[in-house]
mmCIF file of C-alpha atoms and ligand atoms in Angstrom:
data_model
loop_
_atom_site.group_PDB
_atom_site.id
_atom_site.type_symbol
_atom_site.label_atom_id
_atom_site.label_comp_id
_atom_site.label_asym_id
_atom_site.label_seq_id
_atom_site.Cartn_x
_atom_site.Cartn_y
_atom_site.Cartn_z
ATOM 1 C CA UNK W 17 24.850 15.386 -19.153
ATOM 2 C CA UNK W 18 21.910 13.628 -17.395
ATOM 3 C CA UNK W 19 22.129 11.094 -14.785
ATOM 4 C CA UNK W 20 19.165 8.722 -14.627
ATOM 5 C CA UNK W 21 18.273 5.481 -12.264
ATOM 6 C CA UNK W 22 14.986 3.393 -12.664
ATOM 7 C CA UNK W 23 13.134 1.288 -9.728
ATOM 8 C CA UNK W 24 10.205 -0.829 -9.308
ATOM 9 C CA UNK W 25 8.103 -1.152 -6.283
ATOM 10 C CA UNK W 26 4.763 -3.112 -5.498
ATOM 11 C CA UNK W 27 1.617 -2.003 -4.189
ATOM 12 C CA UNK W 28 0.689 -3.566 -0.698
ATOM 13 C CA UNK W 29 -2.468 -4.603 0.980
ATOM 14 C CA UNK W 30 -3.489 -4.391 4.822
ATOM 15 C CA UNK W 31 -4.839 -6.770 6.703
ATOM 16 C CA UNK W 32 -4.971 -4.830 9.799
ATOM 17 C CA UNK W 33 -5.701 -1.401 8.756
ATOM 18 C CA UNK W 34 -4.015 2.265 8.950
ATOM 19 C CA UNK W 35 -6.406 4.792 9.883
ATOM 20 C CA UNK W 36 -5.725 7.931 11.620
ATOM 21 C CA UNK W 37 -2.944 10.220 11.671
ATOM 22 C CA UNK W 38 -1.613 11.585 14.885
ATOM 23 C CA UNK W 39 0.525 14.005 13.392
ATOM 24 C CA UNK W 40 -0.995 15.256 9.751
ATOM 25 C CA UNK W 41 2.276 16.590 8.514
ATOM 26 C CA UNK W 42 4.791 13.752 9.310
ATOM 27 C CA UNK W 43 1.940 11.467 8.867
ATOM 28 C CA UNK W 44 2.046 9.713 12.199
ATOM 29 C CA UNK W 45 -0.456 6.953 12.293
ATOM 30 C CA UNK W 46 -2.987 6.052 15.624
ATOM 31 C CA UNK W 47 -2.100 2.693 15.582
ATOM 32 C CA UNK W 48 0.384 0.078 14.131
ATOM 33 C CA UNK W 49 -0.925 -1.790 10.783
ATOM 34 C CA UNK W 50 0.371 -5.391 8.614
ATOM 35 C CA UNK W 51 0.338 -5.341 5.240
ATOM 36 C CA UNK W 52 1.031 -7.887 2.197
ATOM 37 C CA UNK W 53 3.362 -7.098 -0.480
ATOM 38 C CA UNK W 54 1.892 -7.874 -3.875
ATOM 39 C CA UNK W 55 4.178 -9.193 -6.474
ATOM 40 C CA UNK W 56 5.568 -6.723 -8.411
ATOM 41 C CA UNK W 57 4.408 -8.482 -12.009
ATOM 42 C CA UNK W 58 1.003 -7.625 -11.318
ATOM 43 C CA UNK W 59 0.485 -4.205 -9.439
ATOM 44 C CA UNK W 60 3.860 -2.171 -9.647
ATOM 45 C CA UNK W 61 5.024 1.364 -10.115
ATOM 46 C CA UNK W 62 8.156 2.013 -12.084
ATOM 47 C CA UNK W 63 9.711 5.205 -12.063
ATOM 48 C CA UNK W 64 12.492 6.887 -13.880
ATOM 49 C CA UNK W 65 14.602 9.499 -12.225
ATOM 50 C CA UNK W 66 16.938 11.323 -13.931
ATOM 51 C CA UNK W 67 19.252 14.331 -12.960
ATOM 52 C CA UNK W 68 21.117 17.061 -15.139
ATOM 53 C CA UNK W 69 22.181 20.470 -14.654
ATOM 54 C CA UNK W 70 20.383 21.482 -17.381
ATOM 55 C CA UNK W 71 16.780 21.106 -15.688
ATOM 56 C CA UNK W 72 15.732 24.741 -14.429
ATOM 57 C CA UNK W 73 13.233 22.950 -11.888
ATOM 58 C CA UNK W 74 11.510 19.627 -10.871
ATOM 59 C CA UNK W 75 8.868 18.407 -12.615
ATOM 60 C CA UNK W 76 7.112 15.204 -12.812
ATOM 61 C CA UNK W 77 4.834 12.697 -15.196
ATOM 62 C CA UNK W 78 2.532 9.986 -14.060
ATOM 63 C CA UNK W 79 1.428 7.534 -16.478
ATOM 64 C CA UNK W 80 3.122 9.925 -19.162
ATOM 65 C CA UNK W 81 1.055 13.522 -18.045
ATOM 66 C CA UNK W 82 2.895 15.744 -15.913
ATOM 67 C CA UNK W 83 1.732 16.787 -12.701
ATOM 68 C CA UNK W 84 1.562 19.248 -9.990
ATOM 69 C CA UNK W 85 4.812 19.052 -7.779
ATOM 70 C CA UNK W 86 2.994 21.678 -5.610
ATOM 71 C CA UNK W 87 1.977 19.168 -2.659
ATOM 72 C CA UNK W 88 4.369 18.943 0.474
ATOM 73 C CA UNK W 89 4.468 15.103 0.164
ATOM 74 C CA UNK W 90 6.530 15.045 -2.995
ATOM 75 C CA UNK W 91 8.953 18.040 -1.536
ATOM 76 C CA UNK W 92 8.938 16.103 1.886
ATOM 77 C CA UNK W 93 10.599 12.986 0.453
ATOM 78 C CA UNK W 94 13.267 14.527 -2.352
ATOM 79 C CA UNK W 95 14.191 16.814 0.871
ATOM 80 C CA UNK W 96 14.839 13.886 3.008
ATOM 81 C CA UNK W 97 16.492 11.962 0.213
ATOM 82 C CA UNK W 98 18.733 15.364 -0.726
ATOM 83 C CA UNK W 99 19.831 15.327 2.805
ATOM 84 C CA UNK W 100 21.579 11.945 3.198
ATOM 85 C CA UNK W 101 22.713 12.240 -0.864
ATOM 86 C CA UNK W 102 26.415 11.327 -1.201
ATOM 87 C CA UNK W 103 29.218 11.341 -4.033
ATOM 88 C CA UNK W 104 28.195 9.997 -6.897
ATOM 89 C CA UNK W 105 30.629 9.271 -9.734
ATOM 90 C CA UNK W 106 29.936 7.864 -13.135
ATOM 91 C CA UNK W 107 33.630 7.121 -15.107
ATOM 92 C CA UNK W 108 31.801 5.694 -18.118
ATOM 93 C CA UNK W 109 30.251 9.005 -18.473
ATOM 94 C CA UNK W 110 32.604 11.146 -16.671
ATOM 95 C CA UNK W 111 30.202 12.790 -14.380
ATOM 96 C CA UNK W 112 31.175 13.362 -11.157
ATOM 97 C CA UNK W 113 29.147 14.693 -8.407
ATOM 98 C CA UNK W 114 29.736 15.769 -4.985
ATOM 99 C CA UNK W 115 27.355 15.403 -2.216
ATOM 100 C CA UNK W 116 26.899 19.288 -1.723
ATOM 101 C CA UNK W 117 26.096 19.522 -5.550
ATOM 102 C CA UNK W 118 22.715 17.716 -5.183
ATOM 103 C CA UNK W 119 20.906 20.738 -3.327
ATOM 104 C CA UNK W 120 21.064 22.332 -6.928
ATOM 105 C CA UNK W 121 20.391 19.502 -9.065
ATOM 106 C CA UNK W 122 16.943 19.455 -10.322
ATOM 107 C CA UNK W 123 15.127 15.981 -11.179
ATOM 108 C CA UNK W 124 12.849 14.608 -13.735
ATOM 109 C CA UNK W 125 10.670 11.710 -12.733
ATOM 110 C CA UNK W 126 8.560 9.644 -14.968
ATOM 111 C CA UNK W 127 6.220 7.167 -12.964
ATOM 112 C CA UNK W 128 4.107 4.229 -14.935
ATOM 113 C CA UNK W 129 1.500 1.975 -12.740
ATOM 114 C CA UNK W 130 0.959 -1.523 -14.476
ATOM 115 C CA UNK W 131 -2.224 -1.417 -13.658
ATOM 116 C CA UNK W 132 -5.159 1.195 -13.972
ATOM 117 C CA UNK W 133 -4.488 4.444 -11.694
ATOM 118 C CA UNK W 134 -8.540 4.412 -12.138
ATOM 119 C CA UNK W 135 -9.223 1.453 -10.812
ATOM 120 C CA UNK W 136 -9.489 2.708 -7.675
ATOM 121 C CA UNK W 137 -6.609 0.213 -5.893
ATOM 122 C CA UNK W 138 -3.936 1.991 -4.321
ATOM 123 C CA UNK W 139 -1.458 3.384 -6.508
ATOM 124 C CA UNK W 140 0.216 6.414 -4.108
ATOM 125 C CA UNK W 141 1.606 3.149 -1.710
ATOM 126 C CA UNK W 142 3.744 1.570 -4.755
ATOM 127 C CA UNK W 143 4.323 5.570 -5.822
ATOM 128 C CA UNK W 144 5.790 7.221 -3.438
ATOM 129 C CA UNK W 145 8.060 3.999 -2.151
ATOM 130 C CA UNK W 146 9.371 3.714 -5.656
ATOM 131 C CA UNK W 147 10.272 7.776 -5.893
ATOM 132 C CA UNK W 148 12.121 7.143 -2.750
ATOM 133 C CA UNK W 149 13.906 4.005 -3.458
ATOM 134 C CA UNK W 150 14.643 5.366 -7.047
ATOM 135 C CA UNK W 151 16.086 9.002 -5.407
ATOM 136 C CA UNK W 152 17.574 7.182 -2.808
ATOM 137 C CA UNK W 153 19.434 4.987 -5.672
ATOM 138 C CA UNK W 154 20.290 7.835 -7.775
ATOM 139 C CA UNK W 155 21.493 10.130 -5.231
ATOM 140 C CA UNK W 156 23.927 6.630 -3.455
ATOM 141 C CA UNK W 157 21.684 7.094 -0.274
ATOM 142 C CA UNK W 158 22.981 4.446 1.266
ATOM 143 C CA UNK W 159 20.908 4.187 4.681
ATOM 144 C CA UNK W 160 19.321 0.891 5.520
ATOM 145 C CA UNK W 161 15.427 0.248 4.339
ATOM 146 C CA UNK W 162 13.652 1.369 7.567
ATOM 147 C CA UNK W 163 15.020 4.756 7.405
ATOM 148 C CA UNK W 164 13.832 4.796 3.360
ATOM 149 C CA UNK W 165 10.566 3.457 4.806
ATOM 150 C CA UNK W 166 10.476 6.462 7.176
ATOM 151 C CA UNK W 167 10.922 9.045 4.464
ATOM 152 C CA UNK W 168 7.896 7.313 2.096
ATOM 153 C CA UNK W 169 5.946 7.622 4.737
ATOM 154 C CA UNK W 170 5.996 11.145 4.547
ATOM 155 C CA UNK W 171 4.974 10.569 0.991
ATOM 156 C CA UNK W 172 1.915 8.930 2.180
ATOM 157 C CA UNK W 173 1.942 6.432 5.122
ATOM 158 C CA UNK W 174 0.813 3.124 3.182
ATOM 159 C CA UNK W 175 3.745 3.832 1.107
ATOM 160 C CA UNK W 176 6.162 2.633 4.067
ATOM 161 C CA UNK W 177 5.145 -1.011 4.114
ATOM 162 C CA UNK W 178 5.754 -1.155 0.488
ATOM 163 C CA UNK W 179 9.671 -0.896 0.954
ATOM 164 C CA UNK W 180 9.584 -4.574 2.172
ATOM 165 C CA UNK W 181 8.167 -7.747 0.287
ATOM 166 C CA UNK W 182 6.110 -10.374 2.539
ATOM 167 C CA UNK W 183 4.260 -9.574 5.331
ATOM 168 C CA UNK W 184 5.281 -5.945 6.746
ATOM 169 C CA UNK W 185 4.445 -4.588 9.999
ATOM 170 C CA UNK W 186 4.278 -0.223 10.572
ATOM 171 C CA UNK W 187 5.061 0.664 13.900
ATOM 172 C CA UNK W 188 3.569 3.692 14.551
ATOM 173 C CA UNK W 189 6.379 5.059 16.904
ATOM 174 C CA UNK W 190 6.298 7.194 19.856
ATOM 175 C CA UNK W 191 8.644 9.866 19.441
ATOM 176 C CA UNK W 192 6.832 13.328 17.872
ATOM 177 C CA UNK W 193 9.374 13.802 15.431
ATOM 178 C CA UNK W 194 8.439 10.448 13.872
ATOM 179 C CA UNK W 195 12.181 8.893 13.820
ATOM 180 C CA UNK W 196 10.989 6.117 15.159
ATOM 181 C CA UNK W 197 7.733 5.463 13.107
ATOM 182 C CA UNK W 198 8.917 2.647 10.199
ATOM 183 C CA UNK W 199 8.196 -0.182 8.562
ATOM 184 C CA UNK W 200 9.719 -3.998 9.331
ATOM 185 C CA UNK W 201 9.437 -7.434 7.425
ATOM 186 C CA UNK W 202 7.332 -9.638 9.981
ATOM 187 C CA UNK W 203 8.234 -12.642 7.251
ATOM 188 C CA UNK W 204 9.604 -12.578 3.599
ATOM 189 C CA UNK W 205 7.634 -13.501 0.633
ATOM 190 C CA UNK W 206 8.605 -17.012 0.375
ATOM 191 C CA UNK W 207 7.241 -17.712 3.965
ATOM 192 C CA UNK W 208 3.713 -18.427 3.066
ATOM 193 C CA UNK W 209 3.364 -18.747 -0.442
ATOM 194 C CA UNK W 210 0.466 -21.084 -0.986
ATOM 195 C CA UNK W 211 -2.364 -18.011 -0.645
ATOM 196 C CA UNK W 212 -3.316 -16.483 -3.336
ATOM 197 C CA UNK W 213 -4.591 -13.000 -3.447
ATOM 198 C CA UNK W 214 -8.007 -12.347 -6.371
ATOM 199 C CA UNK W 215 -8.532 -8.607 -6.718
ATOM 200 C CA UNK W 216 -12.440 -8.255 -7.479
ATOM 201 C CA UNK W 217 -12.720 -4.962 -9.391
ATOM 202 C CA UNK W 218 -16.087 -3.788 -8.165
ATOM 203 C CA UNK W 219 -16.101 -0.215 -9.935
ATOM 204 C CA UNK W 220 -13.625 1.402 -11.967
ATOM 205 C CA UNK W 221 -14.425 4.712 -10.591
ATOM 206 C CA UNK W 222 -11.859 7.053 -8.768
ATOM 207 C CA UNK W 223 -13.028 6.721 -4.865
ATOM 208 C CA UNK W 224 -15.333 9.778 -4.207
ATOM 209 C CA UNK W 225 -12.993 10.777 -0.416
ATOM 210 C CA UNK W 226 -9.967 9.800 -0.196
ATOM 211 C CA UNK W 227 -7.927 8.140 2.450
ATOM 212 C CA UNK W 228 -6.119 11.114 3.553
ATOM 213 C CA UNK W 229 -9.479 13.281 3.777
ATOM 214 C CA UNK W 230 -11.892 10.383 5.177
ATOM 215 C CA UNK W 231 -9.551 9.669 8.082
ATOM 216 C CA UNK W 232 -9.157 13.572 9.314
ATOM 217 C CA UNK W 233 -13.075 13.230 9.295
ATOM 218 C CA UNK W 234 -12.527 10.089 11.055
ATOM 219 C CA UNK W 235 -9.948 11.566 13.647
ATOM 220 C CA UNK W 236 -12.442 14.478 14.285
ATOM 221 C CA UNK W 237 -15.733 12.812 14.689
ATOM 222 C CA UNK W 238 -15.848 8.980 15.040
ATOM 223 C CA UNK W 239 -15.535 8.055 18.907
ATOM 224 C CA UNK W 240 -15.285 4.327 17.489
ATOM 225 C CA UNK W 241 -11.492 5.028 16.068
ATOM 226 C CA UNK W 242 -10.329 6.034 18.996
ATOM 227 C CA UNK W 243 -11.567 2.726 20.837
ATOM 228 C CA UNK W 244 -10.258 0.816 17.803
ATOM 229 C CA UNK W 245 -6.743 2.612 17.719
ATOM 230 C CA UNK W 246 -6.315 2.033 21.825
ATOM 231 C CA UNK W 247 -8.124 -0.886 22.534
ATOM 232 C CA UNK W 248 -8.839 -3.384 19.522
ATOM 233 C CA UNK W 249 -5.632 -3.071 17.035
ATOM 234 C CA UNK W 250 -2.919 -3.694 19.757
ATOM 235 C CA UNK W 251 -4.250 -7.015 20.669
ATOM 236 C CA UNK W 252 -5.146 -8.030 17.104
ATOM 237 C CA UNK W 253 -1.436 -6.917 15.566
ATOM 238 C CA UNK W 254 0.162 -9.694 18.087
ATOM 239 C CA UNK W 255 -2.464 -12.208 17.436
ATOM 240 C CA UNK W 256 -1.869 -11.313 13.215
ATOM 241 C CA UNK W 257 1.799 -11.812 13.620
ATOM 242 C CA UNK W 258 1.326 -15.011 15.232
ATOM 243 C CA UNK W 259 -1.118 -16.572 12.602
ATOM 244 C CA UNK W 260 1.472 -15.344 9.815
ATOM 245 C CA UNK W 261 4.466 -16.673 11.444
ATOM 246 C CA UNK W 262 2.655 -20.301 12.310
ATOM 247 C CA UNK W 263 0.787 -19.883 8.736
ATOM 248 C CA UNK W 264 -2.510 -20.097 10.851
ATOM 249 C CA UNK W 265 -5.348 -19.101 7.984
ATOM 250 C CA UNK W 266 -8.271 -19.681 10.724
ATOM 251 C CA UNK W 267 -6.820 -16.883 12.396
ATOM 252 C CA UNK W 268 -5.461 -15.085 10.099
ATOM 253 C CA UNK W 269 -8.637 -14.812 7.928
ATOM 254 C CA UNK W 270 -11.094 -14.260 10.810
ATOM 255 C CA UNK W 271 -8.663 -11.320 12.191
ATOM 256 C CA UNK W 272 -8.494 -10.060 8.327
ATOM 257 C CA UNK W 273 -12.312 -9.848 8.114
ATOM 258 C CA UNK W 274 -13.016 -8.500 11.483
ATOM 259 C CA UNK W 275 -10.655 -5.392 10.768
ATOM 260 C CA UNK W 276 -12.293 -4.516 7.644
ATOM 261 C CA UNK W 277 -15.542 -4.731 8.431
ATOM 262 C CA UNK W 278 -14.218 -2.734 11.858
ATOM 263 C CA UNK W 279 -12.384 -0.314 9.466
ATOM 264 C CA UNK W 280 -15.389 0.124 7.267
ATOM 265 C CA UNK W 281 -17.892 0.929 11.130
ATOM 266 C CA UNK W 282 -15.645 3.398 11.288
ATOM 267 C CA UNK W 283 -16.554 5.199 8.139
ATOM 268 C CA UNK W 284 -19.763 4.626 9.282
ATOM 269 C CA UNK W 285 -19.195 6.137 12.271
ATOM 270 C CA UNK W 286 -17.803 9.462 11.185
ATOM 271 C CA UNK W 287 -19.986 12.236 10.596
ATOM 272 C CA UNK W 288 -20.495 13.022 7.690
ATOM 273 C CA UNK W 289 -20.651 8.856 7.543
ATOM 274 C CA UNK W 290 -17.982 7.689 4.763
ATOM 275 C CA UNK W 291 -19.397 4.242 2.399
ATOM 276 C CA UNK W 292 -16.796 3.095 0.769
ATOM 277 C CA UNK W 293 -18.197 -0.395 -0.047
ATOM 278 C CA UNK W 294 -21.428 -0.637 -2.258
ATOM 279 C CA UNK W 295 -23.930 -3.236 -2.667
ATOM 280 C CA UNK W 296 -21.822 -5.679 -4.922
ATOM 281 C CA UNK W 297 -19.151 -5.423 -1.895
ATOM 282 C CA UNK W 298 -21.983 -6.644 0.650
ATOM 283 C CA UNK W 299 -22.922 -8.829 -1.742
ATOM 284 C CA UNK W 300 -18.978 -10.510 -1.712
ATOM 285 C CA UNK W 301 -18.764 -10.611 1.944
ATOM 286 C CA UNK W 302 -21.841 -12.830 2.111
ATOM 287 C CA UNK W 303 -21.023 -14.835 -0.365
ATOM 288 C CA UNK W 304 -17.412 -15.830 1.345
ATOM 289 C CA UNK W 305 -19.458 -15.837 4.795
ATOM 290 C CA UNK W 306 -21.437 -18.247 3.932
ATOM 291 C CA UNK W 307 -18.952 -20.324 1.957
ATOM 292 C CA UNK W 308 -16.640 -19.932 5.342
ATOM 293 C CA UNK W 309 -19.329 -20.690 7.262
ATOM 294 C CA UNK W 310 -20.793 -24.053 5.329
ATOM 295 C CA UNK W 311 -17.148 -25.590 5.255
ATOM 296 C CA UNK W 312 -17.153 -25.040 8.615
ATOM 297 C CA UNK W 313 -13.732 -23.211 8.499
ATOM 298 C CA UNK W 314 -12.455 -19.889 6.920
ATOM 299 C CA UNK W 315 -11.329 -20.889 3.265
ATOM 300 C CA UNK W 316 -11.278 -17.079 1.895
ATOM 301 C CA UNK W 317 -10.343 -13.864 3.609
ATOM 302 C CA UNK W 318 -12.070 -10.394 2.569
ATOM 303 C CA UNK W 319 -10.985 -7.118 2.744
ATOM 304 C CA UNK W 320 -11.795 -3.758 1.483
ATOM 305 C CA UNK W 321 -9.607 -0.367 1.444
ATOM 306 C CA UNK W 322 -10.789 2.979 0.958
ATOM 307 C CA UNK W 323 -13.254 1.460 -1.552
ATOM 308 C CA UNK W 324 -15.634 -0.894 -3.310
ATOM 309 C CA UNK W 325 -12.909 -3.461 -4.568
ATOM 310 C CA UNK W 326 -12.621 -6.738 -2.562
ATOM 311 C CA UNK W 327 -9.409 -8.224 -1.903
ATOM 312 C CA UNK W 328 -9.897 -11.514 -1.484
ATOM 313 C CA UNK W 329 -6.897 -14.302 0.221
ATOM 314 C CA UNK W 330 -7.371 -17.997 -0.237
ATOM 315 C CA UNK W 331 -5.802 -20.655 1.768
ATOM 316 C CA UNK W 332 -3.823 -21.896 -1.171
ATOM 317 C CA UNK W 333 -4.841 -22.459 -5.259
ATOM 318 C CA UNK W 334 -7.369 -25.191 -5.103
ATOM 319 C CA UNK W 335 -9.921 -22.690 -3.252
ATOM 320 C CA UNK W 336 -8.801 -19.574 -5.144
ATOM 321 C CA UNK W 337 -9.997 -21.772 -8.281
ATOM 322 C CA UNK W 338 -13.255 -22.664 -6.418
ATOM 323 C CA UNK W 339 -13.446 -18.768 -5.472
ATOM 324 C CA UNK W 340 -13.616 -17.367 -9.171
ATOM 325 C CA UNK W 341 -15.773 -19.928 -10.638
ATOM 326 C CA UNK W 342 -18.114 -19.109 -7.481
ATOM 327 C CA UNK W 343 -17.689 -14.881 -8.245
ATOM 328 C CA UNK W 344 -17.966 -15.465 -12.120
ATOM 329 C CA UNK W 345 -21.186 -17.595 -10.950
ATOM 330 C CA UNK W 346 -22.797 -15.090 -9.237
ATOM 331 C CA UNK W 347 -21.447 -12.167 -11.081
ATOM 332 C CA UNK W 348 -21.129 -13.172 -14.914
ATOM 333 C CA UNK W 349 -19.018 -11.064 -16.844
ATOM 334 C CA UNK W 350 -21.910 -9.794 -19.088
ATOM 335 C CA UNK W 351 -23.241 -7.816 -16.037
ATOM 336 C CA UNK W 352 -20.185 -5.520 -16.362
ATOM 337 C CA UNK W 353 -20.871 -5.471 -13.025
ATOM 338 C CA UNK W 354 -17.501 -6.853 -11.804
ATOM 339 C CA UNK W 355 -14.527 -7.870 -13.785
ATOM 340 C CA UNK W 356 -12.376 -10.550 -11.712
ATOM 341 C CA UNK W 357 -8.586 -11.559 -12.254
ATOM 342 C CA UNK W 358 -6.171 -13.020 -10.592
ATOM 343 C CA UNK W 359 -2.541 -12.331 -9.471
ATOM 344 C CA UNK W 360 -0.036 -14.761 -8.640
ATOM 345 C CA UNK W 361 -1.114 -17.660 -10.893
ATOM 346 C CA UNK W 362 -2.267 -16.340 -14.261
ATOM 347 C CA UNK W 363 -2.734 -20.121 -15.527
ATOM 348 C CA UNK W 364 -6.030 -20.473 -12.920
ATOM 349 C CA UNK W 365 -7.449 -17.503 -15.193
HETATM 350 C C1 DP6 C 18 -7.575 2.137 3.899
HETATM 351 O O1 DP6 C 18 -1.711 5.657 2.949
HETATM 352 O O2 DP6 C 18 -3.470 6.282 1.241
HETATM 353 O O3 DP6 C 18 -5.667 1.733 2.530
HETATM 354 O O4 DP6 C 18 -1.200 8.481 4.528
HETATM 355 O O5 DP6 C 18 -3.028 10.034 3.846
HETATM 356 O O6 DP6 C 18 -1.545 9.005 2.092
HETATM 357 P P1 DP6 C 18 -2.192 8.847 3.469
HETATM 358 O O7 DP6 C 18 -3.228 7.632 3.344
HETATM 359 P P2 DP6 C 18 -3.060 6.204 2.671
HETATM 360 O O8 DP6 C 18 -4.172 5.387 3.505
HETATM 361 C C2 DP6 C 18 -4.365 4.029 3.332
HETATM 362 C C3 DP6 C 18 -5.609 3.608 4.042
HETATM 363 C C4 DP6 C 18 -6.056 2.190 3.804
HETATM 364 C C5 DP6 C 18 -5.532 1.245 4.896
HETATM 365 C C6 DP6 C 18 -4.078 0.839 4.819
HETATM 366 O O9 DP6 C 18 -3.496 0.780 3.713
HETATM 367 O O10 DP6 C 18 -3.544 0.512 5.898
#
């Protein structure tokens, strides 16, 4: 017999960043970060888990070519989710399975992205919170969402916001063991549902250091994180959840931008210095500078990730229509220099 369960989960984007791990193997961050759920018809994973004695070991496919299981990450998370298995009982198929039995169960997973793996957005946060949401389902782990988001953290630590839609908050926790380390909704997607969110893909290219290597660099050798992590973020995460909460886009776009372009002086500021952004980023930021700064208030947010794709928020769809005539303006599709697209309203396109 085989036992199988299927999830979905959606990528997520922060607006106040996560950078720097206290603790490299529970993946304890140096300061809280917020986040925005995308909608799951636009960048999702879905992954297929399925169960049967007759698998002699794990094994997994992404986007249909199987991969290493080698990592710790992946054996972090089915550990976690093996531990708090129960009973699970299928009549239909008269399969019944105690909660002992799971420690010798082996599991296939098959994960798809809708959207390009080499894009360069992040795929491992909608990854690894799908694999443990879809586990967690198979396996009747029935233990509230902040202890799921605790165990996809340990998958990789974006991946913990993505358990929630709307605007999530990680709380980086104090205890050493990490118990206490989670994600929490700050508001639910409906709350603010005017913005919409235009992902500029700059490059297609896979990002040349990734996030988990660029921030031990970061960790090691940039005396700006450290001022950031203690001194900046916990300020600016109270002041964040209080423009979401009131729907305040002044603040919430000028704290958006100044923690990107204080995430990305960072990555300057490690040694050897990280760029993630290129010239067609710089050349995005100025353009939404100066459009910000002509209306006289902020009509588009920026920010960038752990690479040269801009992820732009506007105050609601009239400016997101005025944003992508403006970008396919100054960046006409012929260049092949940047392909634009929207998600949320696919009539705008
Ligand atoms: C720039 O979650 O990918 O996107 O925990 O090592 O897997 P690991 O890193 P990851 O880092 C994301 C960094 C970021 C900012 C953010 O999402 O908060």
């Amino acid at each position: 017999w085989v036992l199988m369960a299927t999830g979905r989960s959606p990528t997520n984007i922060a607006v106040i960043k996560y950078w720097g791990k206290r603790d490299e193997a529970l993946i304890l961050p140096v300061n809280d970060s917020i986040s925005v759920t995308l909608d799951p018809d636009h960048l999702s994973a879905t992954t297929t888990v399925a169960a049967s004695p007759a698998f002699p070991s794990d094994r997994m496919w992404l986007n249909g070519k199987e991969i290493e299981l080698s990592g710790g990450r992946f054996q972090s998370c089915l550990r976690e989710i093996r531990k708090r298995a129960r009973d699970v009982e299928d009549k239909k198929k008269g399969i019944k399975i105690k909660k002992e039995d799971w420690e010798k169960l082996h599991v296939h997973i098959a994960s798809y992205n809708n959207f390009p793996t080499a894009a360069g957005l992040a795929s491992s946060a909608a990854g690894f919170a799908c694999l443990v949401f879809t586990l967690g389902k198979l396996m009747n782990v029935n233990e509230d969402y902040g202890e799921l988001s605790s165990i996809a953290r340990q998958g990789s630590g974006s991946a913990c916001r993505s358990i929630y839609g709307g605007f999530v908050k990680w709380c980086m926790g104090k205890n050493d063991n990490g118990s206490d380390s989670m994600a929490v909704q700050v508001v639910d997607e409906s709350h603010w549902d005017e913005l919409v969110i235009i992902i500029a893909v700059v490059s297609s290219k896979q990002k040349e250091t990734s996030s988990t290597s660029g921030m031990r660099d970061s960790v090691e050798t940039s005396p700006l994180l450290q001022y950031r992590a203690q001194t900046v973020v916990p300020g600016r995460i109270l002041k964040m959840e209080e423009a979401i909460k009131n729907r305040d886009f002044d603040s919430f776009a000028r704290l958006t931008c100044a923690d990107s372009n204080q995430f990305h002086a960072v990555c300057l500021d490690t040694s050897p210095p990280i760029f993630y952004m290129n010239d067609t980023s710089h050349r995005i930021i100025s353009l939404v500078e100066k459009w910000n700064h002509a209306e006289g208030t902020p009509q588009v947010a920026y920010t960038f990730d752990a690479g040269p794709n801009a992820v732009l928020i506007a105050r609601n769809r009239k400016t997101a229509t005025l944003l992508l005539q403006k970008l396919l303006y100054c960046f006409p599709p012929q260049d092949n220099d940047l392909d634009s697209y929207m998600l949320g309203d696919k009539s705008i396109l």
